[in-house]
Coordinates of C-alpha atoms in Angstrom, one line a residue:
Chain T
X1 CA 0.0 0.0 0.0
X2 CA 2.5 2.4 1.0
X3 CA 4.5 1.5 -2.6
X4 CA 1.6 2.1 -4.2
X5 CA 0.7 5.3 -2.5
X6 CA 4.2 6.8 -2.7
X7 CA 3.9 6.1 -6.5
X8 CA 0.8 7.8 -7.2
X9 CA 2.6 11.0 -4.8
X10 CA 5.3 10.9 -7.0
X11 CA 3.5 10.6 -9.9
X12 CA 1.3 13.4 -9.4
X13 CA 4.4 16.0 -8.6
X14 CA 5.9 15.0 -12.1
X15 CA 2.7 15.4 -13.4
X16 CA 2.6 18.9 -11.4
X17 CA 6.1 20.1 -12.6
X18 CA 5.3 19.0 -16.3
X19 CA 2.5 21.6 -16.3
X20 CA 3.5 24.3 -13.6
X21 CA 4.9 26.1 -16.8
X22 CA 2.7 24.8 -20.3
X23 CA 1.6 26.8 -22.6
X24 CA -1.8 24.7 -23.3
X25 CA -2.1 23.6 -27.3
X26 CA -4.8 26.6 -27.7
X27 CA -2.5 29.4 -26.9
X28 CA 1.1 28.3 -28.7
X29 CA 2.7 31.5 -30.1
X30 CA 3.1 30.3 -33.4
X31 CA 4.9 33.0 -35.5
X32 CA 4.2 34.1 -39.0
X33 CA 7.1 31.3 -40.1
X34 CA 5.6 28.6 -38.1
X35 CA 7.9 28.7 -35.7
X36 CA 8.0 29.0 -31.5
X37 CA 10.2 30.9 -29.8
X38 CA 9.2 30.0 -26.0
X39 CA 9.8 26.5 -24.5
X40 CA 6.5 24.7 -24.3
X41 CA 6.7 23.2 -21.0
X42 CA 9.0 26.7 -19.3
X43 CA 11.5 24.0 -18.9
X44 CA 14.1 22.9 -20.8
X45 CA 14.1 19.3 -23.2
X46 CA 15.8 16.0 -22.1
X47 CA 17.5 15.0 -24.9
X48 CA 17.8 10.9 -23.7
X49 CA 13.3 11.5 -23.1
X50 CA 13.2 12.8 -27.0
X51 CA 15.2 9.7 -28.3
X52 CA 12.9 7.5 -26.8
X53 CA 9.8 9.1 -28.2
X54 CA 11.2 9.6 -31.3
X55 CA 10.7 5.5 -31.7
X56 CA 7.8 4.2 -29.5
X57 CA 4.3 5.4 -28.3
X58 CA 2.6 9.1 -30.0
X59 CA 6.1 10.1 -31.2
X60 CA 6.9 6.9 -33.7
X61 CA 8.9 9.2 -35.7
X62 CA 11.1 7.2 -37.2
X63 CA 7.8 5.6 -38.6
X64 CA 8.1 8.2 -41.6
X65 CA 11.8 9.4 -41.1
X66 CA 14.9 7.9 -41.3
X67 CA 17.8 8.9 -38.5
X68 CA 21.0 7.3 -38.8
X69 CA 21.8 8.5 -35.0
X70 CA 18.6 6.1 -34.2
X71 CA 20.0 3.0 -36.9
X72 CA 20.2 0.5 -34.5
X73 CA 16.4 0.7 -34.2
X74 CA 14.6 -1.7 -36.8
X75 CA 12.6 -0.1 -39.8
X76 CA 12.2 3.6 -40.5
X77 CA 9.9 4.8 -42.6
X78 CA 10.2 6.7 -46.0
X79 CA 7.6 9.3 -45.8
X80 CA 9.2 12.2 -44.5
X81 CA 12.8 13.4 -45.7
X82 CA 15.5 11.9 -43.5
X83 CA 16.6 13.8 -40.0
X84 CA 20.0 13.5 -40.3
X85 CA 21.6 17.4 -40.0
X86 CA 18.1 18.7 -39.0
X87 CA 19.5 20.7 -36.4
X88 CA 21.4 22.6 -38.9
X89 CA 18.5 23.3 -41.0
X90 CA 16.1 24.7 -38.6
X91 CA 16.8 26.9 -35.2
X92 CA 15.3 25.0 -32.4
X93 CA 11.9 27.4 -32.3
X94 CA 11.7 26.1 -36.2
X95 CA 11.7 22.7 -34.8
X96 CA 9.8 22.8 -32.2
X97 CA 6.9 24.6 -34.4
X98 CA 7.3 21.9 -36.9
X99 CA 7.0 19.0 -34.0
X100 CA 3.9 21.2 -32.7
X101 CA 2.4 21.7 -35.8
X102 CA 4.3 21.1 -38.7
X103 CA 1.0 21.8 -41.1
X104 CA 1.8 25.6 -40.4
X105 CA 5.4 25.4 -41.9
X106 CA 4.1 22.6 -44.4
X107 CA 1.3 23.4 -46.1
X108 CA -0.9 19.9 -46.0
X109 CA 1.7 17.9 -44.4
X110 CA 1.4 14.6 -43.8
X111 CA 3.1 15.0 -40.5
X112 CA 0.5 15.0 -37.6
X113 CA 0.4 17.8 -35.8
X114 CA 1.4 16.3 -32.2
X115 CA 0.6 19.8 -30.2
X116 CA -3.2 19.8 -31.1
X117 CA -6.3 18.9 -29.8
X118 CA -9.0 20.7 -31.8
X119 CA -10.6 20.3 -35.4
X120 CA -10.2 16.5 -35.8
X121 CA -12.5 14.5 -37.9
X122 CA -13.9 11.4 -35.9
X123 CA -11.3 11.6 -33.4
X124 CA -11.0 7.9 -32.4
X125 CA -10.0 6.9 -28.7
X126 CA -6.4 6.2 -29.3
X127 CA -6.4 3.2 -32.0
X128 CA -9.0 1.1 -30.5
X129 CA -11.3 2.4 -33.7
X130 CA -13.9 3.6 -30.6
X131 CA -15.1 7.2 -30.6
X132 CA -13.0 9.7 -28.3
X133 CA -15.1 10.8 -25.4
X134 CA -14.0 13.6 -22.5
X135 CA -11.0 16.3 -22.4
X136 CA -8.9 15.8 -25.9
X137 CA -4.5 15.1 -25.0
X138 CA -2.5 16.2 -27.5
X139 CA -0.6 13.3 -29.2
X140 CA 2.3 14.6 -27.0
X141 CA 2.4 16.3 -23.5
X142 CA 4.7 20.0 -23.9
X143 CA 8.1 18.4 -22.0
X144 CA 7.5 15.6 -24.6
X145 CA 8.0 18.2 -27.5
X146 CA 10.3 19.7 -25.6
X147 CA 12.3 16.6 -25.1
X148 CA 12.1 15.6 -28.9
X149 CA 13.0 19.0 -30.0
X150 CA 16.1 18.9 -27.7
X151 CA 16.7 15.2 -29.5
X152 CA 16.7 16.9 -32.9
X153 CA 19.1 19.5 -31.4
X154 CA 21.6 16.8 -31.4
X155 CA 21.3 16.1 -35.5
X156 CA 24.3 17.9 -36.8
X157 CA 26.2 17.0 -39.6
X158 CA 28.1 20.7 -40.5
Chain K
X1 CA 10.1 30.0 -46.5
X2 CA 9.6 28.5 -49.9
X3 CA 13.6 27.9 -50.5
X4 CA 13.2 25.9 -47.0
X5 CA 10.9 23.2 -48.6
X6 CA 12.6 23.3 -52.1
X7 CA 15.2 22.3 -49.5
X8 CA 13.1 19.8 -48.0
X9 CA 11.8 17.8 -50.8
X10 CA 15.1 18.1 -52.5
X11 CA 16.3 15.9 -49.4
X12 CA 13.3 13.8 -49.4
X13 CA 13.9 13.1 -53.1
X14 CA 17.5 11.9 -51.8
X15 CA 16.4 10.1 -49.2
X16 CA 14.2 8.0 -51.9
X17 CA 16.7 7.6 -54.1
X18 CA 19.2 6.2 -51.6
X19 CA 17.3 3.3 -51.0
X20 CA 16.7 2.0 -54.2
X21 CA 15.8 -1.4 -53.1
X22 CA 12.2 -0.9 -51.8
X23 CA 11.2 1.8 -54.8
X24 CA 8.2 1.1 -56.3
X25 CA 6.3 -2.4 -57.7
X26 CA 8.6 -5.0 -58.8
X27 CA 8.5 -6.7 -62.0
X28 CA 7.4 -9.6 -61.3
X29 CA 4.5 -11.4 -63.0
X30 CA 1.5 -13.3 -61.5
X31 CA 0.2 -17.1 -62.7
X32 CA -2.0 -18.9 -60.5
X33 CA -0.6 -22.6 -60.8
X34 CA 0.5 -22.1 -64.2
X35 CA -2.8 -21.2 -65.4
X36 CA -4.7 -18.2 -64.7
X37 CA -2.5 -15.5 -65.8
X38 CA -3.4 -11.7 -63.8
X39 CA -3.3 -8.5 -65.0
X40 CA -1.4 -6.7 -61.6
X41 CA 0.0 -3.6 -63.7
X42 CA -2.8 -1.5 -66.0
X43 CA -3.9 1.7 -67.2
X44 CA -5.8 3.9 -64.8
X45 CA -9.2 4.0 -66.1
X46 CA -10.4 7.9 -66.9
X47 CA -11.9 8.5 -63.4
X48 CA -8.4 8.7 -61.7
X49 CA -6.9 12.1 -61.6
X50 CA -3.6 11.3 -59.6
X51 CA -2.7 8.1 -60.6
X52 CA -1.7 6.6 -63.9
X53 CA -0.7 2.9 -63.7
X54 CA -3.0 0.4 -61.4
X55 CA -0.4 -2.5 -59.6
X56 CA -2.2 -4.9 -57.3
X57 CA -1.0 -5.3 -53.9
X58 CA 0.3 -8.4 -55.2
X59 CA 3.1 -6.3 -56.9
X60 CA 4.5 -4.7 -53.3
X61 CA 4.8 -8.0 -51.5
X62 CA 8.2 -10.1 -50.3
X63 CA 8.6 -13.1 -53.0
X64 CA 8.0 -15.5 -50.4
X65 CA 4.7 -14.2 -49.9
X66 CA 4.1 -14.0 -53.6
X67 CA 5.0 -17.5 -54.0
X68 CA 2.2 -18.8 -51.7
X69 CA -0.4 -17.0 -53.8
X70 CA 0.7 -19.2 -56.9
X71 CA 0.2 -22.6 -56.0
X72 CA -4.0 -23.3 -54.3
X73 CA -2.3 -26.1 -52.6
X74 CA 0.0 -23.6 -51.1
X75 CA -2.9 -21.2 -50.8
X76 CA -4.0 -21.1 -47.2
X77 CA -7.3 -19.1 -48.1
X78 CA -8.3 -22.3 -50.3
X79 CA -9.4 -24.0 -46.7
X80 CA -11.9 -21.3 -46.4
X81 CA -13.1 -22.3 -50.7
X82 CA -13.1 -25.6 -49.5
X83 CA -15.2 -24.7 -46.4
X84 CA -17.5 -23.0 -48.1
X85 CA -17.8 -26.2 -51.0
X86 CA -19.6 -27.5 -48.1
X87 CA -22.0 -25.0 -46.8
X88 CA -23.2 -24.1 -50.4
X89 CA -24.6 -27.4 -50.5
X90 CA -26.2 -27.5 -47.3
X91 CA -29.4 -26.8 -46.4
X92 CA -29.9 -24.6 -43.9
X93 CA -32.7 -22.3 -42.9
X94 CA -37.3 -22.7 -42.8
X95 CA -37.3 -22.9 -46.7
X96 CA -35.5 -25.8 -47.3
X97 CA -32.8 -24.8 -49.8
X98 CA -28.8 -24.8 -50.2
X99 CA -27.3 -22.2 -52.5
X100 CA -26.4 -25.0 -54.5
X101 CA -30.2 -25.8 -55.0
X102 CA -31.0 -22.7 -56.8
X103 CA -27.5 -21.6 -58.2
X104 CA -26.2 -25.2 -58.6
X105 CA -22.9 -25.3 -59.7
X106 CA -20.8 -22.6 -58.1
X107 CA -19.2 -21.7 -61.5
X108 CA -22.9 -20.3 -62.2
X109 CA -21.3 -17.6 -60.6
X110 CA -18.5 -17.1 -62.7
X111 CA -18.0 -13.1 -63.5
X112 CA -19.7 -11.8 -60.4
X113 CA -17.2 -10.9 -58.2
X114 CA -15.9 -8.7 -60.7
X115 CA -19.1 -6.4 -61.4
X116 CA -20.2 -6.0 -57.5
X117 CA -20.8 -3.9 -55.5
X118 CA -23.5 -3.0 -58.0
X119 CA -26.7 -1.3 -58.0
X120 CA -29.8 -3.6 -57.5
X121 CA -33.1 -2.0 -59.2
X122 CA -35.3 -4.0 -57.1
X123 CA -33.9 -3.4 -53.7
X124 CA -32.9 0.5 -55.5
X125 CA -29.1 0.2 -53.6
X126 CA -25.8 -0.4 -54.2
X127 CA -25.2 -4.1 -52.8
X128 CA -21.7 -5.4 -51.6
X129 CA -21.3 -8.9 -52.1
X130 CA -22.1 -9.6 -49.2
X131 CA -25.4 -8.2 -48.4
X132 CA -26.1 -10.0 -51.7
X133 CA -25.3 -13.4 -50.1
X134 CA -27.0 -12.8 -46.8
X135 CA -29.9 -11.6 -49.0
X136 CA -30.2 -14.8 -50.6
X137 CA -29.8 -16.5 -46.9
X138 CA -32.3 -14.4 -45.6
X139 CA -35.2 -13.8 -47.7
X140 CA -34.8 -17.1 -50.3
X141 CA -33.6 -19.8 -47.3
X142 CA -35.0 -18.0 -44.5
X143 CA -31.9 -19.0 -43.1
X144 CA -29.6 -16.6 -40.1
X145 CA -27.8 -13.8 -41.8
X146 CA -23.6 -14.0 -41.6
X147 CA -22.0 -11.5 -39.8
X148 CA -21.0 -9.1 -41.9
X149 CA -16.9 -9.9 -41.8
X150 CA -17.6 -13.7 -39.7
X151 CA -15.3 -16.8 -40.7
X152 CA -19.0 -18.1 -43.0
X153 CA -18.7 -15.1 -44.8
X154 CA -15.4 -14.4 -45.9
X155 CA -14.9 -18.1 -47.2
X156 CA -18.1 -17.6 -49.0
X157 CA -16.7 -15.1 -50.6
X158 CA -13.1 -16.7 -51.3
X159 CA -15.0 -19.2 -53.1
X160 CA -17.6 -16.9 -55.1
X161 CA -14.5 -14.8 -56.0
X162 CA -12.2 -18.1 -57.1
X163 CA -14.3 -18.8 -59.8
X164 CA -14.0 -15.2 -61.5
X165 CA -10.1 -15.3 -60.8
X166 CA -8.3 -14.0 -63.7
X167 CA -11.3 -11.8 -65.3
X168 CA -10.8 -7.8 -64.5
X169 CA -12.4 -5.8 -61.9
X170 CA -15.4 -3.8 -63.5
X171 CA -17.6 -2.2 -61.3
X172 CA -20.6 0.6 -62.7
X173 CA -19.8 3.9 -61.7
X174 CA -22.3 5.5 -63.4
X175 CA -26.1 6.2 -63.3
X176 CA -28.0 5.4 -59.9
X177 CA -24.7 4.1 -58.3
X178 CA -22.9 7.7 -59.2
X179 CA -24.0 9.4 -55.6
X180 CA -22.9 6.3 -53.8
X181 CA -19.3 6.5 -56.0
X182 CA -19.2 10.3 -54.8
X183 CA -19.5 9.6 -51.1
X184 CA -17.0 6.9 -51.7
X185 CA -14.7 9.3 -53.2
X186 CA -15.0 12.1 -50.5
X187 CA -14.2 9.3 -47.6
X188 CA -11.2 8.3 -49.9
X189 CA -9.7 11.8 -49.5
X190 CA -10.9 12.9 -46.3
X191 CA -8.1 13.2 -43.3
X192 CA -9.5 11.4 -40.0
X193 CA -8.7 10.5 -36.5
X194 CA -6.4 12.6 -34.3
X195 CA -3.1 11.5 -37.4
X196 CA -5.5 13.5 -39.8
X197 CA -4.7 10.8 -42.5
X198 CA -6.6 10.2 -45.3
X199 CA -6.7 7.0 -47.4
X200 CA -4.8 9.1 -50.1
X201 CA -2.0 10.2 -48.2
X202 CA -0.9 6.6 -47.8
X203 CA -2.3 4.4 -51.1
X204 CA -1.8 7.6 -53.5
X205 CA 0.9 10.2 -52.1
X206 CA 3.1 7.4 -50.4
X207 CA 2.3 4.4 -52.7
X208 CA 6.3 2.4 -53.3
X209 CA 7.2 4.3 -49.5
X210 CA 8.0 2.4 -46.2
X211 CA 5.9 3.1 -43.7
X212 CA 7.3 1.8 -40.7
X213 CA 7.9 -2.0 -41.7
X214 CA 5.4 -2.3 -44.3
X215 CA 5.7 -1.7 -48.0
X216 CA 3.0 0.7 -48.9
X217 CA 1.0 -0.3 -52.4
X218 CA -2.6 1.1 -54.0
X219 CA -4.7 -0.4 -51.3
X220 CA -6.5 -2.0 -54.1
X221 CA -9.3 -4.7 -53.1
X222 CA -8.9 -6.6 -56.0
X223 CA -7.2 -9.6 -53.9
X224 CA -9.9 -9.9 -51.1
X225 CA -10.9 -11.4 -49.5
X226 CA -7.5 -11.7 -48.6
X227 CA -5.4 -14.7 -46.3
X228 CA -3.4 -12.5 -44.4
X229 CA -0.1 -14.4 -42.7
X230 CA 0.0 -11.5 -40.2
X231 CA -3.5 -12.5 -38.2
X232 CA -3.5 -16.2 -40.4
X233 CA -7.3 -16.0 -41.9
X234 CA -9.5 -14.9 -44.6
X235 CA -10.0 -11.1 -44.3
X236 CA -13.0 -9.1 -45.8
X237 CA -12.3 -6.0 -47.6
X238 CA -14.6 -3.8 -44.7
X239 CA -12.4 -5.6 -42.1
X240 CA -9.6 -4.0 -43.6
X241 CA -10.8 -1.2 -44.3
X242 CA -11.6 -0.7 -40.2
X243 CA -8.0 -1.4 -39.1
X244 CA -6.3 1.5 -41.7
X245 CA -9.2 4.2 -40.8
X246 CA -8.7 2.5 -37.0
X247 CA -4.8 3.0 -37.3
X248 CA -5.2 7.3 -38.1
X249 CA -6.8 7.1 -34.5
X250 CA -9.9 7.6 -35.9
X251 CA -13.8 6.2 -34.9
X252 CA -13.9 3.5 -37.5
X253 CA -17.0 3.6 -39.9
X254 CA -19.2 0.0 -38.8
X255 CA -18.4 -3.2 -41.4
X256 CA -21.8 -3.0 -43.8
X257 CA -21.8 0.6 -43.1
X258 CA -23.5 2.9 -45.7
X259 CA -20.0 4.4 -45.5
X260 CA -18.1 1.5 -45.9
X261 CA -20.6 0.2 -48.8
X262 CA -19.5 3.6 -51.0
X263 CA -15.9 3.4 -49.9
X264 CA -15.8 -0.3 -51.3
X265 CA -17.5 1.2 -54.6
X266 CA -15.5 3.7 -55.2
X267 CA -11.3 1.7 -54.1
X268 CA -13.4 -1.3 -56.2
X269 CA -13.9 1.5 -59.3
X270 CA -9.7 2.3 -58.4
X271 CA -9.1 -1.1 -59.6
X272 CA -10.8 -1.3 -63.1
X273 CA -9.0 -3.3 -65.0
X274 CA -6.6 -5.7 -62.4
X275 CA -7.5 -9.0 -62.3
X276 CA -10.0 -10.5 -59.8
X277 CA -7.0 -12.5 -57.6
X278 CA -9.3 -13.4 -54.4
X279 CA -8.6 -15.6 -52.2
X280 CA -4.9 -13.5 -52.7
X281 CA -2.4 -13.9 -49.9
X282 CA -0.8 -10.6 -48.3
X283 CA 1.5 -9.7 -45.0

């Protein structure tokens, strides 16, 4: 019991601390480019976090991109241009307006937009194929951008 | 901004072109046990504005799982033909009959699967084959209906669709099935679930791409219903349909659905011309 309850107290501080600082999806200061200037979360990324989601869960980047710094990771996708050097291509508030909404710097994009929760057309409940019902979660939380963004921050080739 | 995605699809065109192994189709060319020869590469018919060769999703597969659509012996959907050998000549239902004892021999049949869904005049719809079967069970047998994607029903159809194997795909577009085709048509291109994908953006803008592990080709339904190695049975074309709307996050549209009854029109209208290949095998 006392695991358990020291969990859930833990839990709920990170939880906390995630959001003390967010800038909610409906209020990102997206500028005329697309891109963001202020962290999302007020806090800075973990780059080890943003490696992770960039392969498993919401993130599944590598689903569409290929990242040689990632190789050892079975099967990238072929949809999106590679990542490799991305850091020296885009300044990080590029980057983190591209992971937020990357249909504002790519007109139609087949990227989804992973800091949105309005506008969706038969918004499923995860992938169960059920309908969605109560408060909509963007695909990722703001440290979770933040943490990818820091990741892609990392992909220099010059 | 716009020298930025010059940029960027300069590097995705490099990105493409540096993996030259998984490009588009391959070359290779379908007989079914060195007899029924398919058409898997043909023009687009008019009605396609984006595309301008058809390939079946034959064409996109590993050659191991090629091979096992060439042999019915190797065939694992021919236990669901052989399946349903046996339940079109049983009787079943209040009136007394089989399908056998109306249609006789199944090869009665021969040409159907490629014309369906089509519009009925007396029922004024557009029927799937499958309502058209459980129609038969229901109001000629008085027999249970099928469920709509059940085990019953997707060897039914295996078997229905073996005997037109080799003839092409040519479903009516026109005249009092044209609204259905439209609605068909706007579902093909419209972006659900909380990926905002479309049907497009993966069997029409990505068609030849990886996505993830899987090889991504027309989405054509010319194959179905299709043995699938991944879940190891006889898959109808709505049940597939539910997993790739299911897989944008998305509310799936209900197997038999008015939706999913245009959708199938209009991906069957995509494939005019390819060769009717069910029961195919795929990944």
């Amino acid at each position: 019991m006392k695991k358990i309850a020291m969990t859930v107290a833990a839990l709920v501080a990170s939880a906390g601390l995630a959001s003390a600082g967010a800038v909610a999806p409906g209020d990102v200061a997206f500028a005329e480019d697309g891109s963001v200037a202020q962290s999302l979360s007020g806090a800075a990324g973990d780059v080890e976090n943003g490696r992770k989601i960039m392969n498993k869960g919401a993130g599944n980047c590598i689903a569409c991109h290929q990242v040689t710094a990632l190789s050892h990771l079975l099967f990238h996708g072929e949809i999106g241009p590679t990542l490799d050097g991305a850091a020296d291509r885009w300044t990080q508030a590029e980057l983190r307006g591209i992971v937020a909404n990357a249909k504002n710097v790519f007109e139609g994009s087949m990227m989804p937009s992973f800091y949105k929760t309005t506008g969706f057309i038969r918004l499923g409940k995860a992938y169960t194929g059920k309908a969605h019902e109560g408060e909509v979660m963007p695909l990722l939380t703001a440290q979770e951008i933040e943490d990818v963004v820091s990741f892609l921050m990392t992909l220099k080739e010059e | 901004m716009k020298n930025t995605s010059k940029l960027v699809s300069a590097l995705a065109l490099a990105a493409m072109t540096s993996t030259p192994a998984l490009a588009g189709p391959d070359e290779d060319q379908l007989w079914v046990n060195d007899e029924i020869q398919m058409v898997t590469e043909v023009a687009a018919p008019a009605h396609m504005e984006n595309i301008d060769t058809l390939y079946s999703g034959w064409r996109y597969r590993s050659n191991e799982t090629q091979a096992i659509q060439m042999d019915d012996f190797e065939n694992p959907g021919f236990v669901g033909v052989e399946n349903a050998m046996v339940s079109w000549a049983k009787v079943e239902g209040d009136a007394g009959e089989s399908c056998q004892s109306c249609h006789g021999d199944v090869e009665s049949l021969k040409g159907v699967r490629a014309v369906y869904p089509r519009w009925n005049e007396a029922a004024g719809e557009v029927r799937t084959l499958e309502m058209q079967v459980n129609d038969c069970r229901v109001t000629r047998m008085s027999a249970e209906e099928w469920g709509y994607t059940s085990g019953p029903m997707a060897n039914m159809l295996a078997l229905i669709s073996s005997v037109s194997r080799g003839m092409p795909v040519n479903v009516a577009i026109d005249g009092p099935a044209q609204a259905t085709w439209e609605h068909g048509k706007e579902l093909y291109y419209m972006r659900t679930g909380q990926l905002e994908l479309s049907c497009a953006n993966c069997h029409e803008d990505s068609v030849g791409l990886m996505v993830r592990a899987d090889h991504l080709s027309q989405g054509q339904i010319n194959g179905f219903p299709t043995y699938r190695l991944k879940n190891t049975k006889l898959n109808t074309v709505h049940a597939r349909f539910k997993g790739c709307v299911r897989d944008t996050r998305a509310q799936t549209y209900k197997p038999g659905s008015a939706e999913f009854i245009a959708l199938e029109l209009y991906v069957a209208s995509r494939g005019n011309g390819l060769s009717v290949e069910g029961p195919s095998v795929r990944n």
